[in-house]
């Protein structure tokens, strides 16, 4: 096969003759053999049927096939959870591979969207070839495609909007999978049709995974989890986008650790505590004014320094969460009030303390979670120190890249297009660290009753909310 066309499917075009160069494509029998090597199941299934017929006879083979189909149907009806987890994605992937992403239908789609190229010697049209289809949920397909030589991922990303309109899809995201191969995430419909209830509060500390607290579902139908020990978290979203659900969902999943002193929450809410007062018994420290917040930040920073001194004296490089060395979680609701909109000298002090905490706190289990509406650099000068980023519905396209990183929106994180109604509250995007693709998720919905249950069951046993002595009249 011609070297220049080995990575793509051909559609024959008019031949062009060049002296000293091959102008004919490989024979049809060679192309057919190459196709069978790429799709062995096409030949193996008939051969398996013939083998069964030869071994068991036509009637026995027919009964075996009927029994196999019947077993699959029974599995589907009797235990949907395991069927949807193990069988459905494979069956759905095979079905869509052969009905949507193959043959002339695929070639025509590539041609209509400008993703084909003409072979400069033979005049054949080269079509990007589908390598694999992964359909993890009814609404989402991931298609791995080998590009035609001369294309790159940036070229494909420029065509993303054209491609999703041609497919009549809800969203298309494209990223580089490996050299010469792109991964195309095609979202056929919105994956979240219902509100996700708050997670159950774990019974014991042993039931809590601090690196994977469940706070919602992702678009692939799997739990959406987040860590409280592997870095600092930034959550951005406009009013009503569901930031509170992320905050309280995290605390519910963390419940036994709060009760037993394995984790402690230092809460800063500069909206006067309106949205966090109900959970006050859960907090180790609580600040609702700028003066209190600076005092809390200073105490948090000093506690971090004390633990670092203890680690150095005991030759410990990284702490393990325990009652003796708990996770110290600083939660800042409406962070812009602390980092941009307050008194200039107070803001400067707050940013200095935050920078020191966020650059030094990871090994000693001191971590920060910030929630805000407007993520620009002017509002949050320490934005780049957040290693975990969550983008809920935002008001401007530029905010997406500010939160999730450059090019995130271009790859499909359309957080600025999430509707602002209650039906879409809690819907947002994160970036998968492996593929670098945006992944849509929906956070759990935490009601006032859920917060009251959390306080009743998980308030620290020696709970006493210590009011800091800052000036309550401070701006």
Coordinates of C-alpha atoms in Angstrom, one line a residue:
X1 CA 0.0 0.0 0.0
X2 CA 1.2 3.5 -0.9
X3 CA 3.1 4.9 2.1
X4 CA 1.3 8.2 2.0
X5 CA -2.1 6.5 2.2
X6 CA -1.4 3.8 4.8
X7 CA -3.0 5.8 7.6
X8 CA -6.3 6.6 5.8
X9 CA -9.2 5.1 3.9
X10 CA -9.3 5.8 0.1
X11 CA -12.1 6.9 -2.1
X12 CA -11.0 6.3 -5.6
X13 CA -10.6 9.4 -7.8
X14 CA -9.3 10.1 -11.3
X15 CA -5.7 8.7 -11.8
X16 CA -2.9 11.1 -12.5
X17 CA 0.2 9.9 -14.3
X18 CA 3.7 10.9 -13.1
X19 CA 6.8 9.5 -14.6
X20 CA 8.6 7.1 -12.4
X21 CA 5.9 6.9 -9.7
X22 CA 3.2 4.4 -9.0
X23 CA -0.3 5.7 -10.0
X24 CA -2.4 2.7 -9.4
X25 CA -3.9 1.8 -6.0
X26 CA -3.3 -1.7 -4.6
X27 CA -5.5 -4.4 -5.9
X28 CA -9.0 -4.9 -4.5
X29 CA -8.0 -8.3 -3.1
X30 CA -5.1 -6.7 -1.2
X31 CA -7.4 -3.9 0.1
X32 CA -10.0 -6.5 1.2
X33 CA -7.3 -8.5 3.0
X34 CA -6.0 -5.4 4.8
X35 CA -9.6 -4.5 5.8
X36 CA -10.2 -8.0 7.3
X37 CA -7.0 -7.8 9.3
X38 CA -8.3 -4.5 10.8
X39 CA -11.8 -6.0 11.5
X40 CA -11.2 -9.7 12.3
X41 CA -14.6 -10.1 13.9
X42 CA -16.3 -9.7 10.5
X43 CA -14.7 -13.0 9.5
X44 CA -14.6 -14.7 12.9
X45 CA -18.3 -14.5 13.6
X46 CA -19.4 -16.4 10.4
X47 CA -16.5 -18.9 11.0
X48 CA -17.7 -19.5 14.6
X49 CA -21.2 -20.1 13.3
X50 CA -20.0 -22.6 10.7
X51 CA -17.9 -24.3 13.4
X52 CA -20.9 -24.6 15.7
X53 CA -23.0 -26.0 12.8
X54 CA -20.4 -28.5 11.9
X55 CA -19.9 -29.6 15.6
X56 CA -23.5 -29.5 16.9
X57 CA -25.5 -29.6 13.7
X58 CA -27.8 -26.9 12.4
X59 CA -30.4 -27.4 15.1
X60 CA -27.8 -27.5 17.9
X61 CA -26.1 -24.4 16.6
X62 CA -29.4 -22.5 16.3
X63 CA -30.4 -23.5 19.9
X64 CA -27.0 -22.4 21.2
X65 CA -27.4 -19.0 19.6
X66 CA -30.9 -18.6 20.9
X67 CA -29.7 -19.6 24.4
X68 CA -26.9 -17.0 24.3
X69 CA -29.3 -14.2 23.2
X70 CA -31.8 -15.3 25.8
X71 CA -29.1 -15.2 28.5
X72 CA -28.2 -11.7 27.5
X73 CA -31.8 -10.6 27.6
X74 CA -32.3 -12.1 31.0
X75 CA -29.2 -10.4 32.3
X76 CA -30.5 -7.1 30.9
X77 CA -33.8 -7.5 32.7
X78 CA -32.8 -9.1 36.0
X79 CA -29.6 -7.1 36.9
X80 CA -29.5 -3.8 35.0
X81 CA -26.7 -2.4 37.1
X82 CA -24.1 -5.0 36.1
X83 CA -25.4 -5.2 32.5
X84 CA -25.1 -1.4 32.1
X85 CA -21.6 -1.5 33.5
X86 CA -20.1 -4.5 31.7
X87 CA -22.2 -5.4 28.6
X88 CA -24.0 -2.4 27.4
X89 CA -21.0 -0.2 26.6
X90 CA -19.4 -3.0 24.5
X91 CA -22.7 -3.8 22.6
X92 CA -23.4 -0.1 22.1
X93 CA -19.9 0.6 20.9
X94 CA -20.0 -2.2 18.3
X95 CA -23.4 -1.1 17.1
X96 CA -22.5 2.5 16.7
X97 CA -19.1 1.6 15.1
X98 CA -20.9 -0.2 12.3
X99 CA -24.0 2.0 11.9
X100 CA -22.6 5.5 12.3
X101 CA -18.8 5.6 12.0
X102 CA -18.0 3.4 8.9
X103 CA -18.2 3.1 5.2
X104 CA -19.5 5.8 2.8
X105 CA -21.5 7.5 5.5
X106 CA -18.4 8.3 7.4
X107 CA -16.5 9.2 4.3
X108 CA -19.2 11.6 3.2
X109 CA -19.2 13.2 6.7
X110 CA -15.5 13.7 6.5
X111 CA -15.7 15.2 3.0
X112 CA -18.6 17.5 3.8
X113 CA -16.7 18.9 6.9
X114 CA -13.4 19.4 5.0
X115 CA -11.5 16.7 6.8
X116 CA -10.4 14.8 3.8
X117 CA -7.3 15.4 1.5
X118 CA -6.6 14.5 -2.1
X119 CA -3.5 12.3 -2.7
X120 CA -1.2 14.4 -4.7
X121 CA 0.0 11.6 -7.0
X122 CA -3.0 9.4 -7.6
X123 CA -5.8 11.9 -7.1
X124 CA -7.5 9.5 -4.6
X125 CA -9.4 11.1 -1.7
X126 CA -7.9 10.2 1.6
X127 CA -10.3 9.8 4.5
X128 CA -9.4 9.8 8.2
X129 CA -9.9 6.2 9.5
X130 CA -11.8 5.2 12.6
X131 CA -9.7 3.0 14.9
X132 CA -12.0 2.5 17.8
X133 CA -15.3 3.6 19.3
X134 CA -16.0 3.8 23.0
X135 CA -19.6 4.3 24.0
X136 CA -19.6 4.5 27.7
X137 CA -23.2 5.8 28.0
X138 CA -26.2 6.2 25.8
X139 CA -25.5 9.9 25.3
X140 CA -21.7 9.9 24.8
X141 CA -19.4 8.4 22.2
X142 CA -15.6 8.7 22.1
X143 CA -14.2 8.0 18.6
X144 CA -10.5 7.5 18.0
X145 CA -9.5 8.5 14.5
X146 CA -6.2 8.3 12.6
X147 CA -5.7 11.6 10.8
X148 CA -4.7 12.0 7.2
X149 CA -1.0 12.9 6.9
X150 CA -0.6 16.7 6.8
X151 CA -3.3 17.3 9.5
X152 CA -2.9 18.1 13.1
X153 CA -5.2 18.4 16.2
X154 CA -5.5 22.2 15.8
X155 CA -6.9 21.7 12.3
X156 CA -9.5 19.3 13.6
X157 CA -10.4 21.6 16.5
X158 CA -11.1 24.4 14.1
X159 CA -13.6 22.0 12.4
X160 CA -15.3 21.0 15.7
X161 CA -18.3 23.3 15.4
X162 CA -18.8 22.3 11.7
X163 CA -18.6 18.6 12.7
X164 CA -21.2 18.8 15.5
X165 CA -23.6 20.6 13.3
X166 CA -23.2 18.0 10.6
X167 CA -23.7 15.2 13.1
X168 CA -26.7 17.1 14.7
X169 CA -25.0 16.5 18.0
X170 CA -25.2 18.5 21.2
X171 CA -21.4 18.9 21.6
X172 CA -18.2 17.8 20.0
X173 CA -14.8 17.9 21.8
X174 CA -11.5 17.0 20.1
X175 CA -8.1 16.4 21.6
X176 CA -4.8 14.6 20.7
X177 CA -4.8 11.0 21.8
X178 CA -1.4 9.9 20.6
X179 CA 0.8 10.8 17.6
X180 CA -1.4 10.9 14.5
X181 CA -4.6 10.0 16.4
X182 CA -7.3 12.3 17.7
X183 CA -10.1 11.5 20.2
X184 CA -13.5 12.9 19.3
X185 CA -16.1 13.1 22.1
X186 CA -19.5 13.3 20.6
X187 CA -22.4 14.2 23.0
X188 CA -25.6 13.3 21.3
X189 CA -27.9 14.6 24.0
X190 CA -27.6 16.2 27.5
X191 CA -26.5 13.4 29.8
X192 CA -28.3 14.7 32.9
X193 CA -32.0 14.4 33.0
X194 CA -32.6 14.3 36.7
X195 CA -31.4 15.9 39.9
X196 CA -28.8 13.9 41.7
X197 CA -29.6 13.4 45.4
X198 CA -27.0 14.2 48.1
X199 CA -24.6 11.3 48.7
X200 CA -25.1 9.1 51.8
X201 CA -22.9 10.1 54.7
X202 CA -20.3 7.3 55.3
X203 CA -20.6 5.4 58.5
X204 CA -16.9 5.4 59.6
X205 CA -13.6 7.1 58.7
X206 CA -12.5 3.9 57.0
X207 CA -15.3 4.3 54.5
X208 CA -13.9 7.7 53.4
X209 CA -11.4 8.0 50.6
X210 CA -9.9 11.5 50.9
X211 CA -8.6 11.3 47.4
X212 CA -12.0 10.4 45.9
X213 CA -14.9 12.0 47.7
X214 CA -18.1 11.5 45.7
X215 CA -19.8 14.8 44.8
X216 CA -21.8 13.9 41.7
X217 CA -21.9 12.0 38.5
X218 CA -20.0 12.5 35.3
X219 CA -21.3 12.3 31.7
X220 CA -20.2 8.7 31.4
X221 CA -22.5 7.6 34.2
X222 CA -19.7 7.1 36.7
X223 CA -19.3 8.8 40.1
X224 CA -17.7 12.2 39.9
X225 CA -15.1 12.4 42.7
X226 CA -12.6 15.0 44.0
X227 CA -9.7 15.0 46.4
X228 CA -9.1 17.1 49.5
X229 CA -5.5 16.1 50.1
X230 CA -3.8 16.3 46.7
X231 CA -3.8 20.1 46.1
X232 CA -6.1 23.1 46.2
X233 CA -9.5 23.4 44.6
X234 CA -11.0 26.3 42.7
X235 CA -14.7 26.3 41.9
X236 CA -16.1 29.0 39.6
X237 CA -19.6 29.7 38.6
X238 CA -22.2 32.4 38.3
X239 CA -25.0 32.9 40.9
X240 CA -27.2 29.9 41.0
X241 CA -24.8 27.6 39.1
X242 CA -24.5 25.1 42.0
X243 CA -21.3 26.1 43.9
X244 CA -23.0 25.4 47.2
X245 CA -23.8 21.8 46.1
X246 CA -20.1 21.2 45.5
X247 CA -19.2 22.6 48.9
X248 CA -21.8 20.8 50.9
X249 CA -21.5 17.6 48.9
X250 CA -17.8 17.5 49.8
X251 CA -18.5 18.0 53.5
X252 CA -21.2 15.2 53.4
X253 CA -18.7 12.8 51.9
X254 CA -16.2 13.9 54.5
X255 CA -18.6 13.6 57.4
X256 CA -17.1 10.9 59.7
X257 CA -13.7 12.6 59.3
X258 CA -15.2 15.8 60.6
X259 CA -16.8 14.0 63.5
X260 CA -13.7 12.1 64.6
X261 CA -11.2 15.0 64.1
X262 CA -9.4 13.5 61.1
X263 CA -10.3 16.6 59.1
X264 CA -11.1 20.1 60.3
X265 CA -12.9 22.9 58.4
X266 CA -11.8 26.5 58.6
X267 CA -14.7 28.5 57.0
X268 CA -14.5 32.0 55.6
X269 CA -17.8 33.4 54.3
X270 CA -17.7 37.1 53.7
X271 CA -21.4 37.3 52.8
X272 CA -22.1 37.5 56.5
X273 CA -22.5 33.7 56.9
X274 CA -25.9 33.7 55.2
X275 CA -25.3 30.5 53.3
X276 CA -23.0 28.7 55.7
X277 CA -24.4 29.6 59.2
X278 CA -26.5 26.4 59.2
X279 CA -23.3 24.3 59.2
X280 CA -21.4 26.3 61.8
X281 CA -21.2 23.4 64.3
X282 CA -19.1 21.5 61.7
X283 CA -16.4 24.2 61.5
X284 CA -13.2 24.4 63.6
X285 CA -12.9 28.1 62.9
X286 CA -15.5 30.5 61.3
X287 CA -15.1 34.0 59.9
X288 CA -17.7 36.2 58.4
X289 CA -16.0 39.6 58.2
X290 CA -12.7 40.8 56.6
X291 CA -11.1 41.3 60.0
X292 CA -12.0 37.9 61.2
X293 CA -10.9 36.4 57.9
X294 CA -7.4 37.9 58.2
X295 CA -7.2 36.6 61.8
X296 CA -8.3 33.1 60.6
X297 CA -5.8 33.1 57.7
X298 CA -3.0 34.1 60.1
X299 CA -3.9 31.3 62.5
X300 CA -4.1 28.8 59.7
X301 CA -0.7 29.9 58.4
X302 CA 0.8 29.6 61.9
X303 CA -0.7 26.2 62.4
X304 CA 0.9 25.1 59.1
X305 CA 4.3 26.4 60.2
X306 CA 4.0 24.5 63.5
X307 CA 3.3 21.3 61.7
X308 CA 6.2 21.8 59.4
X309 CA 8.5 22.3 62.4
X310 CA 7.1 19.0 63.9
X311 CA 7.6 17.2 60.5
X312 CA 11.2 18.4 60.3
X313 CA 11.9 17.4 63.9
X314 CA 10.5 13.9 63.3
X315 CA 12.0 13.5 59.8
X316 CA 8.6 13.2 58.1
X317 CA 8.3 14.2 54.5
X318 CA 4.5 13.9 54.2
X319 CA 1.8 13.6 56.8
X320 CA -0.8 10.9 56.9
X321 CA -4.4 12.0 57.9
X322 CA -5.1 11.1 61.5
X323 CA -6.4 12.7 64.7
X324 CA -2.9 13.8 65.5
X325 CA -2.3 15.3 62.0
X326 CA -5.7 16.1 60.6
X327 CA -6.4 17.5 57.2
X328 CA -6.8 21.2 57.7
X329 CA -9.3 22.4 55.1
X330 CA -9.7 26.1 54.5
X331 CA -12.9 26.9 52.6
X332 CA -13.5 30.4 51.3
X333 CA -17.0 31.1 50.0
X334 CA -17.2 34.1 47.6
X335 CA -13.5 34.4 47.4
X336 CA -13.5 37.7 45.5
X337 CA -14.6 39.5 48.6
X338 CA -11.3 38.4 50.2
X339 CA -8.9 38.9 47.2
X340 CA -10.2 41.9 45.3
X341 CA -13.2 43.8 46.7
X342 CA -12.1 44.6 50.2
X343 CA -9.9 47.3 51.7
X344 CA -6.7 47.4 49.6
X345 CA -4.3 46.8 52.5
X346 CA -6.5 43.9 53.8
X347 CA -6.6 42.3 50.3
X348 CA -2.8 42.6 50.1
X349 CA -2.4 40.8 53.4
X350 CA -4.9 38.1 52.5
X351 CA -3.2 37.4 49.2
X352 CA 0.2 37.2 50.9
X353 CA -1.1 34.7 53.4
X354 CA -2.9 32.6 50.8
X355 CA 0.2 32.5 48.6
X356 CA 2.3 31.2 51.5
X357 CA -0.3 28.6 52.5
X358 CA -0.9 27.3 49.0
X359 CA 2.8 27.0 48.0
X360 CA 3.8 25.2 51.2
X361 CA 0.7 23.4 52.6
X362 CA 0.4 20.2 50.6
X363 CA 2.8 17.9 52.4
X364 CA 1.5 19.0 55.8
X365 CA -2.2 18.5 54.8
X366 CA -3.1 22.1 54.7
X367 CA -5.4 22.7 51.7
X368 CA -7.5 25.5 50.3
X369 CA -10.9 25.4 48.5
X370 CA -12.0 28.7 46.9
X371 CA -15.5 29.5 45.4
X372 CA -16.1 32.5 43.3
X373 CA -18.1 34.0 40.4
X374 CA -15.5 35.9 38.4
X375 CA -12.2 34.1 37.9
X376 CA -10.1 36.8 36.2
X377 CA -6.6 37.5 37.3
X378 CA -7.6 40.9 38.7
X379 CA -10.1 39.2 41.0
X380 CA -7.9 36.2 42.0
X381 CA -4.2 36.9 41.8
X382 CA -3.3 33.4 43.1
X383 CA -5.4 31.6 40.5
X384 CA -2.5 29.6 39.1
X385 CA -1.8 28.0 42.5
X386 CA -5.0 26.0 42.4
X387 CA -4.3 22.5 41.0
X388 CA -7.9 21.2 40.9
X389 CA -10.3 23.3 38.8
X390 CA -14.0 23.0 38.5
X391 CA -16.0 25.3 36.1
X392 CA -19.7 25.5 36.5
X393 CA -22.0 27.7 34.4
X394 CA -20.2 31.0 33.8
X395 CA -21.2 34.3 32.1
X396 CA -18.4 34.7 29.6
X397 CA -16.6 32.4 27.2
X398 CA -13.2 33.7 28.4
X399 CA -13.9 32.5 31.9
X400 CA -13.8 28.9 30.8
X401 CA -10.1 29.1 29.8
X402 CA -9.3 31.2 32.9
X403 CA -10.6 28.4 35.1
X404 CA -9.7 25.2 33.2
X405 CA -6.7 26.3 31.2
X406 CA -5.9 27.6 27.8
X407 CA -7.8 25.9 25.0
X408 CA -10.3 24.2 27.3
X409 CA -13.3 25.8 25.6
X410 CA -12.0 25.0 22.2
X411 CA -11.8 21.3 23.2
X412 CA -15.4 21.3 24.2
X413 CA -15.8 22.8 27.7
X414 CA -18.8 25.1 26.8
X415 CA -19.5 26.2 30.4
X416 CA -20.7 29.6 29.2
X417 CA -23.5 27.9 27.2
X418 CA -25.0 26.0 30.2
X419 CA -28.5 27.4 30.7
X420 CA -29.0 29.3 33.9
X421 CA -32.2 27.6 35.0
X422 CA -32.6 25.3 38.0
X423 CA -32.8 22.2 35.7
X424 CA -29.1 22.8 34.9
X425 CA -27.8 23.8 38.4
X426 CA -24.7 21.9 39.3
X427 CA -23.7 21.1 35.7
X428 CA -20.1 21.9 34.9
X429 CA -16.8 20.8 33.5
X430 CA -13.4 19.5 34.7
X431 CA -10.4 18.4 32.7
X432 CA -9.4 14.8 32.7
X433 CA -5.7 14.6 33.6
X434 CA -5.1 11.6 31.3
X435 CA -6.7 12.6 28.1
X436 CA -6.9 16.4 28.7
X437 CA -10.5 16.3 27.4
X438 CA -13.2 18.3 29.2
X439 CA -15.6 16.0 31.1
X440 CA -19.0 17.2 31.9
X441 CA -20.5 16.4 35.4
X442 CA -23.4 17.2 37.6
X443 CA -23.0 17.9 41.3
X444 CA -25.3 16.5 43.8
X445 CA -28.2 18.6 45.1
X446 CA -27.8 19.2 48.8
X447 CA -31.0 20.5 50.6
X448 CA -31.3 22.2 54.0
X449 CA -32.5 18.9 55.4
X450 CA -29.3 17.2 54.1
X451 CA -27.1 19.9 55.8
X452 CA -29.1 19.5 59.1
X453 CA -28.6 15.7 59.0
X454 CA -24.8 16.3 58.4
X455 CA -24.6 18.6 61.4
X456 CA -26.6 16.3 63.6
X457 CA -24.5 13.2 62.8
X458 CA -21.1 14.6 62.1
X459 CA -20.5 17.8 64.2
X460 CA -17.1 17.3 66.0
X461 CA -17.5 15.6 69.3
X462 CA -15.7 18.4 71.1
X463 CA -17.5 20.9 68.8
X464 CA -17.2 24.5 69.8
X465 CA -17.3 27.2 67.1
X466 CA -14.6 29.6 68.1
X467 CA -15.6 33.2 67.1
X468 CA -12.4 35.0 66.2
X469 CA -12.0 38.4 67.7
X470 CA -11.6 40.5 64.6
X471 CA -13.4 43.8 64.1
X472 CA -16.9 42.9 62.9
X473 CA -17.3 46.2 61.3
X474 CA -14.3 45.8 59.0
X475 CA -15.0 46.0 55.3

